[in-house]
Amino acid sequence: MDLKNRPRRLRSTPNLRSMVRETRMSTSSLIYPMFVMDGKSEAHEISALPGQYRYTVDMVDPEIEELLKAGVSSIMLFGIPDHKDELGTQAYAEDGIIQRAVSYIKNKYPEMFVITDVCLCEYTSHGHCGVVCECGRRHDVDNDRTLELLQKTAVSQVLAGSDMVAPSDMMDGRVAAIRSALDENGFTGTPIMSYAAKYASSFYGPFREAAGSAPSFGDRRSYQMDYHNRREGIKEALLDVEEGADIIMVKPCLSCLDIIRDVYERTNVPVATYSVSGEYAMVKAASQKGWVDEKSIMCEMAVSAYRAGASIYETYYAKEIAECIREGRIG
Ligand code: PBG
């Protein structure tokens, strides 16, 4: 090689480094997951998610105010009702926990974009994401009966003020079912963010403790995806786009970066990803032991999601990441 005319690398001065940076992030693309529960004047820290709480509706204000101050203006709400039953009736009750929380937050903080999780697992006594089959295969959910309840859930959430619904149940045909129910009720402009590629994952462990939604029998493998399958993730995403999904969510995040990239390349909708409870818990635990540096690990994980193709990032670290973006440490 002619050493004089050899190809050169960019010399990495700080200005140049930020000019040529390939991955850009903005606080407006962050979503913070929040747990709300029935009751009054209580906030319980979730033991496997240090720093994360379940709040009664009257206790959410400081958290919402801090989020807005940090530049995080989207939240996803998960409801934890006192009463659970076979049909998850509190998921679609007019005065259910989510319905009350959404209307409280939207009235007081209209600038906060509120997304609601559409799923029955937090509301059913058995902890499954739908109605359990009375006959046929054991440990299975009745897909089509569940669809009707998901429709009712989504409509009641939007009636209460939800800005976007996020079905996470993984029933077949749910996006089309929810889209038509919303349209029939006049909510043609309300978007659907679908968890299209949702893998059956042990990374959801701490969430199930937080939501009290661990299945009391069986598991979710009949309706959540096998993590050995990559092409199936693309198939699910394409189906959901066809059914009317506006945004596709991939979850978990860290173990599914390849799926994020696939969905980004194969669809024309924004790709969101959810860095789930187990991801947060691992970083917290290791950093509390002094084994890793929390802030830099958290930043590296977030950037890897955007680099893979996500443009929306849901994380329990939303506030801290917003701060790092503002400081110019990342993004
Ligand atoms: C289901 C739902 C789950 C999560 C989000 N929505 C749990 C599950 O499928 O078992 C997991 C989120 C997390 O782990 O942070 N409603």
Short mmCIF file of C-alpha atoms and ligand atoms in Angstrom, two decimals:
data_model
loop_
_atom_site.label_atom_id
_atom_site.label_comp_id
_atom_site.label_asym_id
_atom_site.label_seq_id
_atom_site.Cartn_x
_atom_site.Cartn_y
_atom_site.Cartn_z
CA MET A 1 0.00 0.00 0.00
CA ASP A 2 1.11 3.53 -0.79
CA LEU A 3 1.51 4.80 2.75
CA LYS A 4 1.33 8.43 1.73
CA ASN A 5 -2.05 8.04 0.07
CA ARG A 6 -3.52 5.49 2.42
CA PRO A 7 -7.16 5.81 3.42
CA ARG A 8 -7.56 7.89 6.55
CA ARG A 9 -9.86 7.70 9.48
CA LEU A 10 -11.76 10.76 10.64
CA ARG A 11 -9.75 12.48 13.31
CA SER A 12 -11.94 12.41 16.32
CA THR A 13 -12.21 15.87 17.84
CA PRO A 14 -15.26 16.48 20.03
CA ASN A 15 -16.99 18.74 17.47
CA LEU A 16 -16.42 16.37 14.62
CA ARG A 17 -17.46 13.43 16.73
CA SER A 18 -20.81 14.97 17.42
CA MET A 19 -21.20 16.12 13.81
CA VAL A 20 -20.77 12.65 12.37
CA ARG A 21 -22.68 10.82 15.05
CA GLU A 22 -25.03 8.30 13.43
CA THR A 23 -27.58 7.86 16.19
CA ARG A 24 -29.64 10.79 17.36
CA MET A 25 -31.97 10.74 20.32
CA SER A 26 -34.47 13.12 21.72
CA THR A 27 -36.26 13.22 25.05
CA SER A 28 -39.54 13.38 23.15
CA SER A 29 -39.04 9.76 22.07
CA LEU A 30 -38.93 8.40 25.62
CA ILE A 31 -41.83 6.65 27.34
CA TYR A 32 -41.91 6.04 31.07
CA PRO A 33 -43.91 3.02 32.35
CA MET A 34 -45.94 3.77 35.45
CA PHE A 35 -47.97 1.54 37.78
CA VAL A 36 -51.19 2.76 39.33
CA MET A 37 -53.23 0.90 41.91
CA ASP A 38 -56.57 1.08 43.68
CA GLY A 39 -56.61 2.66 47.12
CA LYS A 40 -55.70 5.97 48.71
CA SER A 41 -52.56 7.83 49.75
CA GLU A 42 -50.15 5.01 49.11
CA ALA A 43 -46.95 4.54 47.15
CA HIS A 44 -45.13 1.21 47.42
CA GLU A 45 -41.64 0.70 46.12
CA ILE A 46 -41.42 -2.44 43.98
CA SER A 47 -38.78 -4.61 45.58
CA ALA A 48 -37.27 -5.99 42.36
CA LEU A 49 -37.36 -2.54 40.74
CA PRO A 50 -35.65 -0.21 43.20
CA GLY A 51 -36.72 3.37 42.59
CA GLN A 52 -39.99 2.32 40.89
CA TYR A 53 -43.33 2.58 42.67
CA ARG A 54 -46.96 1.56 42.50
CA TYR A 55 -49.02 4.67 43.16
CA THR A 56 -52.61 5.28 44.11
CA VAL A 57 -54.10 7.90 41.79
CA ASP A 58 -53.93 10.68 44.40
CA MET A 59 -50.16 10.13 44.74
CA VAL A 60 -49.03 10.43 41.12
CA ASP A 61 -48.47 14.20 41.01
CA PRO A 62 -44.81 14.47 42.11
CA GLU A 63 -43.75 11.78 39.66
CA ILE A 64 -45.64 13.34 36.73
CA GLU A 65 -44.24 16.76 37.57
CA GLU A 66 -40.68 15.41 37.73
CA LEU A 67 -41.10 13.65 34.40
CA LEU A 68 -42.37 16.79 32.69
CA LYS A 69 -39.54 18.78 34.21
CA ALA A 70 -37.03 16.25 32.89
CA GLY A 71 -38.56 16.56 29.40
CA VAL A 72 -40.32 13.20 29.42
CA SER A 73 -43.82 13.84 28.16
CA SER A 74 -45.11 10.31 27.51
CA ILE A 75 -46.09 7.67 30.00
CA MET A 76 -47.54 4.21 29.70
CA LEU A 77 -49.93 3.27 32.44
CA PHE A 78 -50.36 -0.19 33.93
CA GLY A 79 -53.27 -0.73 36.30
CA ILE A 80 -53.31 -2.91 39.37
CA PRO A 81 -56.88 -3.41 40.57
CA ASP A 82 -57.86 -4.64 44.04
CA HIS A 83 -60.45 -6.90 42.52
CA LYS A 84 -59.44 -9.53 39.98
CA ASP A 85 -61.78 -12.06 38.40
CA GLU A 86 -61.98 -14.66 35.64
CA LEU A 87 -63.03 -12.13 33.02
CA GLY A 88 -60.80 -9.25 34.07
CA THR A 89 -63.84 -6.99 34.43
CA GLN A 90 -61.89 -4.15 36.05
CA ALA A 91 -59.96 -3.70 32.80
CA TYR A 92 -63.05 -2.24 31.12
CA ALA A 93 -64.98 -0.87 34.11
CA GLU A 94 -65.95 2.78 33.74
CA ASP A 95 -64.48 3.52 37.16
CA GLY A 96 -61.60 1.05 36.81
CA ILE A 97 -58.15 2.00 38.05
CA ILE A 98 -56.81 2.89 34.59
CA GLN A 99 -59.90 4.86 33.63
CA ARG A 100 -59.64 6.93 36.82
CA ALA A 101 -55.90 7.41 36.50
CA VAL A 102 -56.08 8.49 32.86
CA SER A 103 -58.83 10.98 33.43
CA TYR A 104 -57.08 12.44 36.47
CA ILE A 105 -53.74 12.81 34.69
CA LYS A 106 -55.17 14.14 31.41
CA ASN A 107 -57.29 16.71 33.21
CA LYS A 108 -54.47 18.00 35.32
CA TYR A 109 -51.57 17.57 32.87
CA PRO A 110 -52.98 17.81 29.35
CA GLU A 111 -49.43 18.13 27.99
CA MET A 112 -48.63 14.60 29.16
CA PHE A 113 -49.19 12.01 26.39
CA VAL A 114 -50.83 9.05 28.10
CA ILE A 115 -50.60 5.58 26.60
CA THR A 116 -52.59 2.72 28.08
CA ASP A 117 -51.68 -0.95 28.09
CA VAL A 118 -54.46 -3.12 26.70
CA CYS A 119 -54.21 -6.55 28.25
CA LEU A 120 -56.17 -8.56 30.77
CA CYS A 121 -53.36 -10.19 32.75
CA GLU A 122 -53.30 -7.58 35.49
CA TYR A 123 -57.06 -7.95 35.89
CA THR A 124 -57.68 -11.69 35.72
CA SER A 125 -57.65 -13.89 38.80
CA HIS A 126 -55.55 -16.48 36.94
CA GLY A 127 -53.06 -13.92 35.57
CA HIS A 128 -53.42 -14.91 31.92
CA CYS A 129 -53.76 -12.27 29.23
CA GLY A 130 -57.23 -13.39 28.19
CA VAL A 131 -60.25 -15.51 29.05
CA VAL A 132 -59.18 -19.04 29.84
CA CYS A 133 -60.70 -21.80 27.70
CA GLU A 134 -63.31 -23.86 29.44
CA CYS A 135 -62.80 -26.77 27.13
CA GLY A 136 -60.32 -28.00 24.59
CA ARG A 137 -56.63 -27.67 25.31
CA ARG A 138 -55.87 -26.95 28.92
CA HIS A 139 -53.94 -23.86 29.89
CA ASP A 140 -55.02 -21.96 26.86
CA VAL A 141 -56.86 -18.73 26.30
CA ASP A 142 -59.99 -18.34 24.24
CA ASN A 143 -58.70 -16.00 21.57
CA ASP A 144 -61.95 -14.73 20.13
CA ARG A 145 -63.81 -14.24 23.38
CA THR A 146 -60.80 -12.29 24.61
CA LEU A 147 -60.96 -10.00 21.56
CA GLU A 148 -64.37 -8.66 22.62
CA LEU A 149 -63.03 -7.80 26.06
CA LEU A 150 -59.95 -6.14 24.61
CA GLN A 151 -62.22 -4.01 22.40
CA LYS A 152 -64.21 -2.94 25.45
CA THR A 153 -61.00 -2.21 27.35
CA ALA A 154 -59.52 -0.05 24.60
CA VAL A 155 -62.74 1.92 24.07
CA SER A 156 -63.20 2.58 27.79
CA GLN A 157 -59.60 3.77 28.12
CA VAL A 158 -59.95 6.19 25.21
CA LEU A 159 -63.28 7.42 26.59
CA ALA A 160 -61.43 8.19 29.82
CA GLY A 161 -58.85 10.23 27.88
CA SER A 162 -56.10 7.85 26.75
CA ASP A 163 -54.08 9.27 23.83
CA MET A 164 -52.90 5.95 22.43
CA VAL A 165 -53.66 2.30 23.17
CA ALA A 166 -50.98 -0.36 23.34
CA PRO A 167 -52.27 -3.92 23.08
CA SER A 168 -49.75 -6.26 24.70
CA ASP A 169 -51.86 -9.39 24.97
CA MET A 170 -50.72 -11.13 21.76
CA MET A 171 -54.15 -12.47 20.79
CA ASP A 172 -54.66 -13.07 17.06
CA GLY A 173 -56.57 -10.34 15.27
CA ARG A 174 -56.55 -7.93 18.19
CA VAL A 175 -55.23 -4.93 16.29
CA ALA A 176 -58.00 -5.17 13.66
CA ALA A 177 -60.58 -5.76 16.39
CA ILE A 178 -59.44 -2.78 18.45
CA ARG A 179 -59.15 -0.54 15.36
CA SER A 180 -62.72 -1.27 14.32
CA ALA A 181 -64.08 -0.81 17.85
CA LEU A 182 -62.32 2.55 18.18
CA ASP A 183 -63.55 3.67 14.76
CA GLU A 184 -67.14 2.65 15.54
CA ASN A 185 -67.01 4.77 18.65
CA GLY A 186 -65.74 7.78 16.75
CA PHE A 187 -62.10 7.49 17.82
CA THR A 188 -60.74 7.26 14.31
CA GLY A 189 -57.74 9.41 15.15
CA THR A 190 -56.55 7.43 18.17
CA PRO A 191 -53.40 5.51 17.27
CA ILE A 192 -52.53 1.93 18.16
CA MET A 193 -49.05 0.96 19.23
CA SER A 194 -48.97 -2.79 18.93
CA TYR A 195 -46.64 -5.10 20.76
CA ALA A 196 -46.28 -7.13 17.58
CA ALA A 197 -43.14 -8.95 18.45
CA LYS A 198 -43.48 -9.92 22.07
CA TYR A 199 -41.36 -12.81 23.13
CA ALA A 200 -42.18 -15.11 26.03
CA SER A 201 -39.43 -13.86 28.30
CA SER A 202 -38.07 -14.19 31.79
CA PHE A 203 -37.08 -10.55 31.51
CA TYR A 204 -40.69 -9.72 32.52
CA GLY A 205 -40.20 -11.30 35.96
CA PRO A 206 -40.06 -8.14 38.12
CA PHE A 207 -43.04 -6.64 36.25
CA ARG A 208 -45.16 -9.61 37.22
CA GLU A 209 -44.28 -9.01 40.83
CA ALA A 210 -45.15 -5.33 40.42
CA ALA A 211 -48.46 -6.03 38.72
CA GLY A 212 -49.27 -9.20 40.63
CA SER A 213 -49.84 -10.81 37.24
CA ALA A 214 -47.77 -14.00 37.27
CA PRO A 215 -49.97 -16.74 35.76
CA SER A 216 -51.34 -18.98 38.52
CA PHE A 217 -51.02 -22.01 36.23
CA GLY A 218 -49.26 -22.74 32.96
CA ASP A 219 -47.31 -20.02 31.20
CA ARG A 220 -47.69 -17.61 28.30
CA ARG A 221 -45.90 -19.63 25.70
CA SER A 222 -49.05 -20.45 23.75
CA TYR A 223 -49.58 -16.79 22.90
CA GLN A 224 -46.19 -15.13 23.34
CA MET A 225 -43.42 -15.89 20.88
CA ASP A 226 -40.59 -18.38 21.14
CA TYR A 227 -37.34 -16.44 21.37
CA HIS A 228 -35.61 -18.82 18.98
CA ASN A 229 -37.67 -17.35 16.14
CA ARG A 230 -36.55 -14.33 14.23
CA ARG A 231 -38.62 -14.56 11.05
CA GLU A 232 -41.77 -15.08 13.07
CA GLY A 233 -41.14 -11.68 14.66
CA ILE A 234 -41.19 -10.07 11.22
CA LYS A 235 -44.34 -11.99 10.30
CA GLU A 236 -46.15 -10.75 13.41
CA ALA A 237 -45.10 -7.19 12.72
CA LEU A 238 -46.25 -7.30 9.09
CA LEU A 239 -49.61 -8.77 10.13
CA ASP A 240 -50.15 -6.05 12.71
CA VAL A 241 -49.30 -3.29 10.23
CA GLU A 242 -51.82 -4.80 7.84
CA GLU A 243 -54.43 -4.83 10.61
CA GLY A 244 -53.85 -1.14 11.24
CA ALA A 245 -51.05 -0.78 13.80
CA ASP A 246 -49.52 2.70 13.69
CA ILE A 247 -46.40 1.87 15.68
CA ILE A 248 -44.80 -1.53 16.20
CA MET A 249 -43.30 -2.38 19.56
CA VAL A 250 -40.58 -4.98 20.02
CA LYS A 251 -40.05 -6.41 23.50
CA PRO A 252 -37.87 -7.17 25.38
CA CYS A 253 -35.26 -4.80 23.99
CA LEU A 254 -31.74 -5.88 24.86
CA SER A 255 -32.18 -9.49 23.77
CA CYS A 256 -34.10 -8.51 20.61
CA LEU A 257 -31.93 -5.92 18.89
CA ASP A 258 -31.89 -8.04 15.73
CA ILE A 259 -35.70 -8.08 15.66
CA ILE A 260 -35.80 -4.28 16.04
CA ARG A 261 -33.55 -3.97 12.99
CA ASP A 262 -35.66 -6.46 11.01
CA VAL A 263 -38.92 -4.69 11.79
CA TYR A 264 -37.32 -1.33 10.94
CA GLU A 265 -36.21 -2.62 7.56
CA ARG A 266 -39.33 -4.53 6.66
CA THR A 267 -42.09 -2.10 7.67
CA ASN A 268 -42.74 1.58 7.12
CA VAL A 269 -44.00 2.40 10.59
CA PRO A 270 -42.06 3.76 13.56
CA VAL A 271 -40.48 1.05 15.69
CA ALA A 272 -40.71 1.25 19.45
CA THR A 273 -38.97 -0.96 21.95
CA TYR A 274 -39.50 -1.61 25.63
CA SER A 275 -36.49 -2.09 27.86
CA VAL A 276 -38.40 -4.25 30.30
CA SER A 277 -38.30 -4.77 34.03
CA GLY A 278 -35.64 -7.49 34.03
CA GLU A 279 -33.26 -5.28 32.07
CA TYR A 280 -33.64 -2.48 34.61
CA ALA A 281 -33.41 -4.87 37.56
CA MET A 282 -30.15 -6.38 36.31
CA VAL A 283 -28.47 -3.03 35.84
CA LYS A 284 -29.72 -1.78 39.21
CA ALA A 285 -28.58 -4.87 41.08
CA ALA A 286 -25.13 -4.99 39.51
CA SER A 287 -24.58 -1.27 40.02
CA GLN A 288 -25.70 -1.44 43.64
CA LYS A 289 -23.00 -4.03 44.13
CA GLY A 290 -20.50 -1.69 42.51
CA TRP A 291 -19.89 -4.15 39.68
CA VAL A 292 -20.94 -1.92 36.78
CA ASP A 293 -21.36 1.80 36.28
CA GLU A 294 -25.11 2.36 36.17
CA LYS A 295 -25.18 5.54 34.14
CA SER A 296 -22.88 4.40 31.38
CA ILE A 297 -24.50 0.96 31.08
CA MET A 298 -27.93 2.58 30.92
CA CYS A 299 -26.75 4.97 28.19
CA GLU A 300 -25.11 2.25 26.16
CA MET A 301 -28.23 0.10 26.29
CA ALA A 302 -30.43 3.00 25.20
CA VAL A 303 -28.19 3.96 22.31
CA SER A 304 -28.02 0.35 21.12
CA ALA A 305 -31.82 0.31 20.82
CA TYR A 306 -31.87 3.46 18.67
CA ARG A 307 -28.91 2.23 16.64
CA ALA A 308 -30.80 -0.99 15.95
CA GLY A 309 -33.66 1.03 14.45
CA ALA A 310 -35.98 2.03 17.28
CA SER A 311 -37.17 5.61 17.33
CA ILE A 312 -39.23 5.28 20.50
CA TYR A 313 -37.77 3.89 23.71
CA GLU A 314 -39.77 2.85 26.73
CA THR A 315 -37.72 2.52 29.88
CA TYR A 316 -37.83 2.75 33.67
CA TYR A 317 -34.73 4.95 33.25
CA ALA A 318 -36.60 7.56 31.17
CA LYS A 319 -35.84 10.49 33.48
CA GLU A 320 -32.17 9.61 33.85
CA ILE A 321 -31.75 9.09 30.11
CA ALA A 322 -33.46 12.40 29.40
CA GLU A 323 -30.90 14.02 31.65
CA CYS A 324 -28.01 12.35 29.78
CA ILE A 325 -29.46 13.49 26.45
CA ARG A 326 -29.75 17.04 27.74
CA GLU A 327 -26.19 16.97 29.05
CA GLY A 328 -25.04 15.84 25.60
CA ARG A 329 -23.59 12.64 27.02
CA ILE A 330 -25.60 10.64 24.46
CA GLY A 331 -27.76 11.39 21.41
C1 PBG B 1 -48.62 -7.59 29.82
C2 PBG B 1 -47.31 -6.92 29.94
C3 PBG B 1 -46.14 -7.44 30.50
C4 PBG B 1 -45.17 -6.45 30.40
C5 PBG B 1 -45.76 -5.36 29.78
N1 PBG B 1 -47.07 -5.68 29.49
C6 PBG B 1 -45.92 -8.68 31.22
C7 PBG B 1 -46.07 -10.00 30.59
O1 PBG B 1 -46.35 -10.14 29.40
O2 PBG B 1 -45.90 -10.94 31.33
C8 PBG B 1 -43.76 -6.55 30.86
C9 PBG B 1 -43.05 -5.27 31.07
C10 PBG B 1 -41.83 -5.35 31.91
O3 PBG B 1 -41.33 -6.45 32.22
O4 PBG B 1 -41.32 -4.28 32.27
N2 PBG B 1 -49.67 -6.77 30.14
#
